[in-house]
Coordinates of C-alpha atoms and ligand atoms in Angstrom, one line a residue:
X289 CA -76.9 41.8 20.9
X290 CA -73.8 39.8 21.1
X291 CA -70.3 40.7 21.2
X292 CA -69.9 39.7 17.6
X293 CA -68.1 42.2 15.6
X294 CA -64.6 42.0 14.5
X295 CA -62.6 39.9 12.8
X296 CA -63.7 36.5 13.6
X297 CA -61.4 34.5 10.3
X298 CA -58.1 34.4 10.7
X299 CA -56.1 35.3 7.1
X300 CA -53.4 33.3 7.8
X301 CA -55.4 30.2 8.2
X302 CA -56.4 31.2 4.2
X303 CA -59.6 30.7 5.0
X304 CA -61.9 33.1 3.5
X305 CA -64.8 35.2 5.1
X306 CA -66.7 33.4 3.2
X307 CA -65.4 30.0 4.2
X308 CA -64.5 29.1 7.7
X309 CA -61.6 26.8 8.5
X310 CA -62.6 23.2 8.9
X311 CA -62.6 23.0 12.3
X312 CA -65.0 26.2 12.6
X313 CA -67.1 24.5 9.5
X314 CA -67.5 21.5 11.9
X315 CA -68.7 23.6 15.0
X316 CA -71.4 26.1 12.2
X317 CA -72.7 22.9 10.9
X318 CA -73.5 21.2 14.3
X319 CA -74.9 24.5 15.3
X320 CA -77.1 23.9 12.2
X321 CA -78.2 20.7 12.9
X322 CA -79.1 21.8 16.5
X323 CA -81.3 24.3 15.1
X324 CA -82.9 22.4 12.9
X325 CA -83.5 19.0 14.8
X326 CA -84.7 21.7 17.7
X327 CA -86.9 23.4 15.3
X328 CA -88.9 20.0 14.0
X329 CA -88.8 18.2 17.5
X330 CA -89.9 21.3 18.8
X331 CA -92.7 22.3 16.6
X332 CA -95.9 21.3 18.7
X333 CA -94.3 24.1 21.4
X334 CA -94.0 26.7 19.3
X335 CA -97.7 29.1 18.8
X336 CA -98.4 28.8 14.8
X337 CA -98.3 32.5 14.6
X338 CA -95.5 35.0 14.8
X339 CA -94.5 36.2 18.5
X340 CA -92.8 39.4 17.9
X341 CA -94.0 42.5 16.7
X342 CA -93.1 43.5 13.2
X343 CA -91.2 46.6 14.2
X344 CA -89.0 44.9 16.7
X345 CA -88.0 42.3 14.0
X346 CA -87.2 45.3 11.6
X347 CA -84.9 47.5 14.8
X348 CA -83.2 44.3 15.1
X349 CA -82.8 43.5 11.1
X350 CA -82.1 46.7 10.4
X351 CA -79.5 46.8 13.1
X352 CA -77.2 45.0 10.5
X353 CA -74.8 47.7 8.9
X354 CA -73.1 44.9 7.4
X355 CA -70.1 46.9 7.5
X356 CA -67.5 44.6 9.7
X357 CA -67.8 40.6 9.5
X358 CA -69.7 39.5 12.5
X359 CA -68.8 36.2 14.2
X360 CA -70.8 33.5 12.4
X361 CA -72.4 30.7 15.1
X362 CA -73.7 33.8 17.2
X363 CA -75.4 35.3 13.8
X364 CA -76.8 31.9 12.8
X365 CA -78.8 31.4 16.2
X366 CA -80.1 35.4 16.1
X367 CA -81.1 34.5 12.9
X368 CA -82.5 31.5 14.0
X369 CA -84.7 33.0 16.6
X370 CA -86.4 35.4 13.9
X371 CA -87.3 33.0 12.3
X372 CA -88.8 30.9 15.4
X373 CA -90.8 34.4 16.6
X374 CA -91.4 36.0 13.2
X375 CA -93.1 33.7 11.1
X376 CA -96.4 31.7 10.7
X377 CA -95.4 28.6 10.7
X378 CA -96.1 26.9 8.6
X379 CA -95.0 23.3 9.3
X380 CA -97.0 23.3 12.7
X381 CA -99.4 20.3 13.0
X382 CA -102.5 22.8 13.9
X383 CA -101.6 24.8 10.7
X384 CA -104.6 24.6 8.7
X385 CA -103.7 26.7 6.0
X386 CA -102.9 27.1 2.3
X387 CA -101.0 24.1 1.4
X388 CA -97.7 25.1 2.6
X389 CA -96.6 21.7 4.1
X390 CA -94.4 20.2 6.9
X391 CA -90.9 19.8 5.0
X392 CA -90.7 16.2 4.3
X393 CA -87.6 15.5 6.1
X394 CA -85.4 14.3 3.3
X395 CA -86.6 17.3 1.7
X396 CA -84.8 19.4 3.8
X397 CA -81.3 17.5 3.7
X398 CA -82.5 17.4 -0.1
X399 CA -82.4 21.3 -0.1
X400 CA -79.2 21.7 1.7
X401 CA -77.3 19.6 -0.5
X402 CA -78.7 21.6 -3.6
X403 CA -77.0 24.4 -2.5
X404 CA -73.9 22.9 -1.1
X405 CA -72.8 21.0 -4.6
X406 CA -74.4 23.8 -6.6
X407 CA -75.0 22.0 -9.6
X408 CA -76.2 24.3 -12.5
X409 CA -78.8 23.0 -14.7
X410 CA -79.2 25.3 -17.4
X411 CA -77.3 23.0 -19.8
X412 CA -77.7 19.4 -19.5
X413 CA -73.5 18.8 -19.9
X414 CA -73.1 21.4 -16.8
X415 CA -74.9 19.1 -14.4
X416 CA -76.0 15.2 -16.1
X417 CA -76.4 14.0 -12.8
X418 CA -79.1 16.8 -11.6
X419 CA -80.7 17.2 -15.2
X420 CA -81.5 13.1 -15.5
X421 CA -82.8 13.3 -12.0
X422 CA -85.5 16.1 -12.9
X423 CA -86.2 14.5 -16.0
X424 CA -86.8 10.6 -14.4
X425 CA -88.9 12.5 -11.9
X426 CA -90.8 14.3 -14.5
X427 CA -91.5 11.2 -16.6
X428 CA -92.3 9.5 -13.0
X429 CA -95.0 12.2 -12.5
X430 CA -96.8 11.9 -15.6
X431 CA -97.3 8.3 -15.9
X432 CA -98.8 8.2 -12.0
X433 CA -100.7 11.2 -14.0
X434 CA -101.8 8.8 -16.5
X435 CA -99.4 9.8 -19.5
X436 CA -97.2 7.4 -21.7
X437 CA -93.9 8.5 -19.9
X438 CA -92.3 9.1 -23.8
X439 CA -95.5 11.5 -24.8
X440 CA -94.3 13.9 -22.2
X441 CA -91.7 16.9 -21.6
X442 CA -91.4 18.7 -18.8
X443 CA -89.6 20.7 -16.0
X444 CA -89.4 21.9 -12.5
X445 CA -90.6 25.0 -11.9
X446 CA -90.2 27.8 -8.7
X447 CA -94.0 26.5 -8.1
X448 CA -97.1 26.9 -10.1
X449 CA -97.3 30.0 -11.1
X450 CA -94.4 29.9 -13.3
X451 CA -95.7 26.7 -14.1
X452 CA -99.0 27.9 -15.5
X453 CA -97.3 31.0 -17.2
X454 CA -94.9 28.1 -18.7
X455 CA -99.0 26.7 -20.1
X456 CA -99.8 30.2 -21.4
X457 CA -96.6 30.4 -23.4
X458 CA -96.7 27.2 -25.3
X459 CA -100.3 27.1 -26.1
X460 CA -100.1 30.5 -28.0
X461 CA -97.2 29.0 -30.0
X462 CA -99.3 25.8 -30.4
X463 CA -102.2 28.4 -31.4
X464 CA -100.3 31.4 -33.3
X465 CA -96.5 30.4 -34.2
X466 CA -95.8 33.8 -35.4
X467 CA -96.2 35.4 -31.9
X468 CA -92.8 33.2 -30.8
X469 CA -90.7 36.0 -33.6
X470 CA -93.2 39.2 -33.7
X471 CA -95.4 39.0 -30.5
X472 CA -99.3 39.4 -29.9
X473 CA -98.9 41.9 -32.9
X474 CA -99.0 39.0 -35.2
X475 CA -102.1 38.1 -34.0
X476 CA -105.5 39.8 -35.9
X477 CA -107.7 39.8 -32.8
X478 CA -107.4 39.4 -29.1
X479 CA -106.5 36.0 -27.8
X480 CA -108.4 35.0 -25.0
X481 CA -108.8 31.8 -22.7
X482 CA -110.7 30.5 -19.8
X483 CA -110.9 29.7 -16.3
X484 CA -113.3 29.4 -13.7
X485 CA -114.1 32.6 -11.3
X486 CA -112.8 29.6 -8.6
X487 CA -109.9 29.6 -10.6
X488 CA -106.3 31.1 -8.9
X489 CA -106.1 34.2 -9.9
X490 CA -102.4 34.2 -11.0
X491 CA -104.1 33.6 -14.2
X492 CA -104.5 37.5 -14.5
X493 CA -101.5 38.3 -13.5
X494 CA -99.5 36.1 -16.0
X495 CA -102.4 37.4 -18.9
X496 CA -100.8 40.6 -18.2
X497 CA -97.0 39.4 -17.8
X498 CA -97.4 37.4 -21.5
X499 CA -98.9 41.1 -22.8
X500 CA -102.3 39.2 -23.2
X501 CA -103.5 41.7 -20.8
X502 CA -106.0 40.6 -17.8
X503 CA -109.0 41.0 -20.0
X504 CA -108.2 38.2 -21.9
X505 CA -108.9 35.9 -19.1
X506 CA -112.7 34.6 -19.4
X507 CA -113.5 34.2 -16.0
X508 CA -116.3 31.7 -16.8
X509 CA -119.2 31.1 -13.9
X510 CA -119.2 28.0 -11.9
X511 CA -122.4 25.6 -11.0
X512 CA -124.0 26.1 -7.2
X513 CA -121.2 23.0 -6.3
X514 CA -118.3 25.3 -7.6
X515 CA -117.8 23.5 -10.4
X516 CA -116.9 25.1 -13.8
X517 CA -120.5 25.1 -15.9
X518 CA -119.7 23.3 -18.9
X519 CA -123.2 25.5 -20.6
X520 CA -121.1 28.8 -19.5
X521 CA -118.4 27.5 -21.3
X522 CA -119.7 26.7 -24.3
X523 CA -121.9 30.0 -24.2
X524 CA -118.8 32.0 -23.6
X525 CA -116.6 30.4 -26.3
X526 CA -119.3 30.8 -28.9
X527 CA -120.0 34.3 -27.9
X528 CA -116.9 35.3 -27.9
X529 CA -116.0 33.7 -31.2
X530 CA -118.9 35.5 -32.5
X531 CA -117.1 38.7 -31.2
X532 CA -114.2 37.6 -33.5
X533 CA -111.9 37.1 -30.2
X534 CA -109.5 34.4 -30.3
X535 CA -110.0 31.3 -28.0
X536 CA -106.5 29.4 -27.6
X537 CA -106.8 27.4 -24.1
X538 CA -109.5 26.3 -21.2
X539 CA -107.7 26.0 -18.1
X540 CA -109.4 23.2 -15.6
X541 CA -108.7 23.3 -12.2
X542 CA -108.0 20.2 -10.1
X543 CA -108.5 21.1 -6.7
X544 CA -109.2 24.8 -6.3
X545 CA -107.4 26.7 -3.7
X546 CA -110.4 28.2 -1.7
X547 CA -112.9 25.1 -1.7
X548 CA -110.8 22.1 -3.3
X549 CA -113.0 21.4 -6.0
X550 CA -112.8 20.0 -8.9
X551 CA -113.3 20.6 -12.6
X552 CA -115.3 18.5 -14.9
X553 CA -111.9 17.2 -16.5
X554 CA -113.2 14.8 -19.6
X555 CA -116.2 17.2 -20.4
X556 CA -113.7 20.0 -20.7
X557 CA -111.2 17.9 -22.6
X558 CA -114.2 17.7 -25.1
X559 CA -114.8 20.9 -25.5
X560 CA -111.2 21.5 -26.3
X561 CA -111.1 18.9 -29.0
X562 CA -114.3 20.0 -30.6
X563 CA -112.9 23.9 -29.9
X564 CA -109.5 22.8 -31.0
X565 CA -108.0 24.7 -28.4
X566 CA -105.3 23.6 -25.6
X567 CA -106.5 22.0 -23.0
X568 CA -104.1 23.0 -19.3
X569 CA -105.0 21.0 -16.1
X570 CA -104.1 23.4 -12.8
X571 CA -103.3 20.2 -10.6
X572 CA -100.9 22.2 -8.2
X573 CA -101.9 20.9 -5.3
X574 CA -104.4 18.3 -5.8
X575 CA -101.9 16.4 -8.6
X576 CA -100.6 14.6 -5.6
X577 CA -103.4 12.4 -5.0
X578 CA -102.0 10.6 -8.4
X579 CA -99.5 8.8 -6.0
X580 CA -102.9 7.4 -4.1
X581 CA -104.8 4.5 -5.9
X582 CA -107.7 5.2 -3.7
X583 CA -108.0 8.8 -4.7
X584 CA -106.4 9.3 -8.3
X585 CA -109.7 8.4 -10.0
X586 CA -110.7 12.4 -8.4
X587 CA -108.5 13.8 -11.3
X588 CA -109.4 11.4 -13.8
X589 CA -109.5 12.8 -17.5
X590 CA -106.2 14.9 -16.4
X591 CA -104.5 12.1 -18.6
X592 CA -106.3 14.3 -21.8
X593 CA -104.5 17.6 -20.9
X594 CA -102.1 19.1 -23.4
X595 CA -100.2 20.5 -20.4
X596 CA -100.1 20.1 -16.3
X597 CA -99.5 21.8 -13.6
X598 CA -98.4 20.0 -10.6
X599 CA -96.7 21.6 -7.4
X600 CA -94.1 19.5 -5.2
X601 CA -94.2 22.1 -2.3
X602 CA -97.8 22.0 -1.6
X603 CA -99.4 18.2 -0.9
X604 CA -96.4 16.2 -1.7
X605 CA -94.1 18.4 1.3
X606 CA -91.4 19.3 -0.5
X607 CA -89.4 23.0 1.1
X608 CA -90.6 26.0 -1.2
X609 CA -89.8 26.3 -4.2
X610 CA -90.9 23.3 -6.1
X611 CA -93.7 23.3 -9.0
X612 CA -93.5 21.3 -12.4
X613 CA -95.0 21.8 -15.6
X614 CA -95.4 18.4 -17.8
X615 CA -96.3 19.0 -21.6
X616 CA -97.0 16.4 -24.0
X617 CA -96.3 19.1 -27.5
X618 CA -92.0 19.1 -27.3
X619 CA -91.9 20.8 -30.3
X620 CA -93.6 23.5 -29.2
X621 CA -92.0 23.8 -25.9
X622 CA -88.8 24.3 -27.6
X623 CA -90.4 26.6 -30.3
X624 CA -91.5 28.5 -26.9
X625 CA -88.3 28.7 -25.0
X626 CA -85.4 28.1 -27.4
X627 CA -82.7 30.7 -27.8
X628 CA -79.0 29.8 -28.7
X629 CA -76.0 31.3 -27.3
X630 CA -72.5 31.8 -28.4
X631 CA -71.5 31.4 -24.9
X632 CA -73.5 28.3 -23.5
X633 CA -71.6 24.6 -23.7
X634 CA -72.5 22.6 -26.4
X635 CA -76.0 20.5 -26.5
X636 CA -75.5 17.1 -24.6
X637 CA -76.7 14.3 -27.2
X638 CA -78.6 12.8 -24.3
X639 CA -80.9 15.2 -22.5
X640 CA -82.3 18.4 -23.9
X641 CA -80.8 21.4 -22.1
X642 CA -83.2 22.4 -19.9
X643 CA -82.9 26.5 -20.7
X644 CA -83.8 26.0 -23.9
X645 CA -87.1 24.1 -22.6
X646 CA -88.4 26.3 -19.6
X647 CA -88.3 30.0 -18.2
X648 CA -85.3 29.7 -16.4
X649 CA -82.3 30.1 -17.3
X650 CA -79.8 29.7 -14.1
X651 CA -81.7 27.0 -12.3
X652 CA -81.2 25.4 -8.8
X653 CA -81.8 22.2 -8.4
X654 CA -85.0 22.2 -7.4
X655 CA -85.7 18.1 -8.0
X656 CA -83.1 16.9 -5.5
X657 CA -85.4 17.5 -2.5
X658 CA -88.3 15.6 -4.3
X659 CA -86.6 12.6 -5.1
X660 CA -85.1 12.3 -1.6
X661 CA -88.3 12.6 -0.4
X662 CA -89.8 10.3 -2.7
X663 CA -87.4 7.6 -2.7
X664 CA -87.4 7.6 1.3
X665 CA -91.1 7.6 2.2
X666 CA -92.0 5.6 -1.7
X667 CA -95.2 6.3 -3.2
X668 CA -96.8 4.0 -0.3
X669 CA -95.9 6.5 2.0
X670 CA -96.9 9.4 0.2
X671 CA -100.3 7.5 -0.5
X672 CA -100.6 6.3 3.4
X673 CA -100.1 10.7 3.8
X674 CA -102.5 11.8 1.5
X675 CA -104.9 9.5 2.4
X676 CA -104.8 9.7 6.3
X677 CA -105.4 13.5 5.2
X678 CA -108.3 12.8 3.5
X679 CA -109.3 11.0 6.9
X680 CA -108.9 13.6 9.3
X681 CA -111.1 16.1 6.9
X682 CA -113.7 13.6 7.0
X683 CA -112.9 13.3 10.7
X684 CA -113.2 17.2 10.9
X685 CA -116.2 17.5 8.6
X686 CA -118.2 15.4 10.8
X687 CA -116.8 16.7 14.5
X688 CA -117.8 19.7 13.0
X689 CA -121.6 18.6 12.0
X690 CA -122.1 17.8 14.9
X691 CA -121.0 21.0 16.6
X692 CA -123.3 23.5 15.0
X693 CA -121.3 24.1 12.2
X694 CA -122.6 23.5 8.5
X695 CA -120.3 22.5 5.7
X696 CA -119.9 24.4 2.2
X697 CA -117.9 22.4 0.1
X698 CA -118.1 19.2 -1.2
X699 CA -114.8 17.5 -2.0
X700 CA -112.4 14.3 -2.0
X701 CA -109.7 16.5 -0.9
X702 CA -108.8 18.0 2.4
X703 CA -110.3 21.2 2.5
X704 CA -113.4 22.2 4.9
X705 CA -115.4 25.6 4.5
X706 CA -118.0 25.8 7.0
X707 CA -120.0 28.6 8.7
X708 CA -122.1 28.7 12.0
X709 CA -125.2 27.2 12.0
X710 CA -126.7 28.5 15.3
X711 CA -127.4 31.9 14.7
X712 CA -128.2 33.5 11.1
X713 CA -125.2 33.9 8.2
X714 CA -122.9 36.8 10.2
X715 CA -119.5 37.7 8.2
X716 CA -118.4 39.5 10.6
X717 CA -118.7 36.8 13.2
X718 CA -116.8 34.3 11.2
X719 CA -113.8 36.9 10.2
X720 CA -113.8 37.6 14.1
X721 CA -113.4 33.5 14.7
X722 CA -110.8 33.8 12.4
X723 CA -109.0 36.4 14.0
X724 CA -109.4 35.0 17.2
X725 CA -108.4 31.7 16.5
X726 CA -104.9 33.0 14.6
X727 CA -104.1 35.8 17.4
X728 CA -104.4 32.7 19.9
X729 CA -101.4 30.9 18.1
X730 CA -103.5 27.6 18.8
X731 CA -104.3 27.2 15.0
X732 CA -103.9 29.1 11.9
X733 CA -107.0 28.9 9.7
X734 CA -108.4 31.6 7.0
X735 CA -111.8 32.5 5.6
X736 CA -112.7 32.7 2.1
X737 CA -115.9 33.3 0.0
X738 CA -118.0 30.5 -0.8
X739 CA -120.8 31.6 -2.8
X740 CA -120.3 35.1 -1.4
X741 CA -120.6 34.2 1.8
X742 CA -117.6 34.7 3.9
X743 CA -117.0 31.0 5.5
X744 CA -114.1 29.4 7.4
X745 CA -112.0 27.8 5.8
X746 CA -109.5 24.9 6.9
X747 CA -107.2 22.6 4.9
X748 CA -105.3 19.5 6.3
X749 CA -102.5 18.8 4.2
X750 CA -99.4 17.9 6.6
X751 CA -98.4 15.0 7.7
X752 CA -98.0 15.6 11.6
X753 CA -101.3 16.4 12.0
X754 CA -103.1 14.1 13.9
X755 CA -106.7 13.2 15.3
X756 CA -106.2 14.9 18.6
X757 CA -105.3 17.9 16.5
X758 CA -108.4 17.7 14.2
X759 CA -110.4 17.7 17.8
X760 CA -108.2 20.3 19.2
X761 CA -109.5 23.0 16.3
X762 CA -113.0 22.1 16.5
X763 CA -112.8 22.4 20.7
X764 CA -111.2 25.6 19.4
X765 CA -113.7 26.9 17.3
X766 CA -116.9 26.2 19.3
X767 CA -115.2 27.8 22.8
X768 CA -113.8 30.8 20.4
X769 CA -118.0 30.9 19.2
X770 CA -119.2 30.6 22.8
X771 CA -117.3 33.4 23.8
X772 CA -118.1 35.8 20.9
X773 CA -121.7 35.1 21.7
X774 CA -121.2 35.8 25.2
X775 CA -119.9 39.0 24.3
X776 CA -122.0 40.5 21.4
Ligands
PLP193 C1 -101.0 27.5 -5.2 C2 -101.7 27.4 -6.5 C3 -101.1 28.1 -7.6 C4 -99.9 29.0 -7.5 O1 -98.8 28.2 -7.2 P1 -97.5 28.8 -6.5 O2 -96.7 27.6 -6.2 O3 -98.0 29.5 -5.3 O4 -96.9 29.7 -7.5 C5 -101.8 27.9 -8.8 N1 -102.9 27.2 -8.9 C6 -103.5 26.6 -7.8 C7 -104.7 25.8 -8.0 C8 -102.9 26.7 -6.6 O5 -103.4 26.1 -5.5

């Protein structure tokens, strides 16, 4: 522990503890950029998983009394190192895990300058500048979706769960208008809507949060290739009409989170026109292949959805949190969100405010670090990204084929589920692999179920990895597999 405590500001500089002088900003922020610039030059050193033990972390956390002002550069790099040996991290090239991305670059200055300006964009008057930035970005989004830029509303979210509890929202208003004044209660019947058992499983957690409760979710069966079964679907809507539920929305998913897969978009769109009910695309991660040429045509039919839900800090890198949800009803996303206040400024004539459009209310700018990033690396850069990681799966798929491994999954996108092949199916070998693998600090990789099998799982959505990387895991995995079998 440093000698930090004590007074470190002088008052009669009137400076405040919360604001150094500007000579002692000059010195924090260098110290800042040190850490940083060491941090992402530094990455490839660094083991992907955390160092220290939990309970030293907390003695030295908890070692913060917070009760005199501790010198500020000396607290910044303790901090610093916490973060270095406590976390996975997630922006390491051999990270092979659950979307979280490398920070695109400009992201990060993107972030920083969020919170240093501090723009609030609740009301559109507060903060023009931020609020037209979000919403050129949001129309941006949904014509590279495939949407007439005018036909859609939208915002940025805190990532894609709020943005798919944003889709639940509207399409009961779109559904049942009374339930915006008097609640479910104005409902005669249970609503209920559906998603694949491969859906993410937010979905029962935001049925419960909207007072639908977590029965109202159909999980509906998927085909052998993890598809949803468009003759469950129909069976399911018609039985449980027959029930006298209430069907209001089919939620698709675009790239599941366990196996990447893919919904049968324009068959499900169908079902929703002949069903009349609202039709939600769960893009969140794989809604940044609409920047690709190549590989947009893998979401195709997502131009039919009544609402999308696209996440900025998974596949297109942006620093946590950064989800959007693009809607083409307006009116109803007002009906959904609007509230007027004595106290909030007057509407702008030009931009809706966006509280009266979303969730939120106090919202940070969440946009800035997209549109950095964006306008830096251009949609040919994002495409050359997801592309290349598109590559290295096939890259991986194959090394892998080769190496006694068989694949699960089919998909465009960069997500591999595999299992041994040289000895029969063994769970407990594969969580073991897993384990060993992650404890190494080589790689981090997970397992999921595929099928009910518990398979390895990889994903490959950062834009440091490389080929030598891709080779790296699978010389990994087969000497982590010859040693288990030398052992058992
Ligand atoms: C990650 C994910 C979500 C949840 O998004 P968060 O940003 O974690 O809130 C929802 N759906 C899918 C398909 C996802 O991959």
């Amino acid at each position: 522990m440093s000698d930090s405590h004590g007074q470190w500001f002088d008052p009669a500089d009137r400076c405040s503890p919360l604001e150094p002088a500007p000579e002692e900003r000059l010195q924090l922020l260098g110290r800042l950029v040190d850490v940083i610039e060491a941090h992402t030059a530094g990455i490839r050193e660094l083991p992907v998983s955390p160092t220290e033990e939990p309970s030293t972390l907390r003695a030295a956390i908890e070692s913060y009394d917070f009760q005199l002002p501790r010198e500020p550069a000396a607290t910044l790099e303790e901090v610093a190192g916490w973060l270095r040996r406590g976390i996975v991290h997630t922006s390491h090239p051999r990270y092979f895990g659950l979307f979280n991305p490398r920070p695109a670059f400009m992201g990060i200055l993107g972030d920083a300058l969020a919170a240093a300006f501090n723009p609030q964009l609740a009301a559109a008057t507060h903060a023009p500048a931020a609020v037209e930035v979000e919403r050129h970005l949001v129309r941006y989004m949904a014509e590279r979706l495939g949407f007439h830029a005018d036909s859609i509303v939208g915002s940025f979210t805190t990532g894609g769960a709020e943005a798919n509890l944003s889709a639940v929202l509207v399409a009961l208003t779109r559904t049942f208008p009374d339930v915006v004044e008097q609640g479910l209660r104005a409902v005669e019947g249970q609503p209920v809507f559906y998603a694949s058992t491969e859906s993410h499983l937010a979905w029962l957690k935001i049925a419960q949060a909207t007072g639908l409760g977590r029965d109202a979710v159909r999980l509906v069966a998927v085909e052998p290739d993890l598809k949803l079964s468009m003759t469950a679907l129909r069976a399911q809507v018609a039985e449980d009409r027959g029930r006298g539920l209430l069907p209001f929305m089919v939620v698709a998913t675009a790239g599941t989170t366990s196996s990447g897969t893919i919904d049968p978009l324009g068959p499900i769109a169908d079902v929703c026109q002949d069903e009349q009910l609202h039709f939600h695309v769960d893009a969140a991660w794989a809604g940044a292949v609409a920047l690709s040429e190549q590989l947009k045509g893998a979401i195709a039919g997502i131009e039919r959805a009544d609402s999308v839900t696209v996440d900025a800090h998974k596949w297109l890198s942006a620093p946590m949190g950064a989800g959007m949800f693009l809607c083409g009803d307006e009116q109803a996303l007002r009906r959904t969100f609007d509230v007027s206040t004595a106290y909030m400024p007057a509407p702008s004539a030009d931009a809706p405010d966006p509280y009266v459009n979303s969730i939120q209310w106090s919202r940070r700018f969440i946009g800035l670090k997209v549109f950095l990033a964006l306008a830096v690396a251009g949609q040919s850069g994002y495409a050359a990204q997801i592309e290349g990681d598109c590559q290295r799966a096939k890259l991986l798929r194959g090394l892998l084929e080769t190496s006694g491994w068989h694949i699960v999954n089919e998909t465009p996108l960069p997500v591999v589920c595999f299992v041994d092949a040289l000895q029969p199916v063994d769970a407990e070998l594969h969580q073991r692999l897993c384990s060993s693998l992650v404890a190494s600090g080589r790689a981090w990789l997970s397992v999921t179920r595929v099928r009910g099998e518990t398979v390895l799982r990889t994903c490959i959505t950062s834009f440091l990895t490389d080929d030598a990387d891709v080779r790296g895991l699978v010389a990994d995995l087969n000497d982590a597999r010859d040693e288990a079998m030398a052992t058992s």
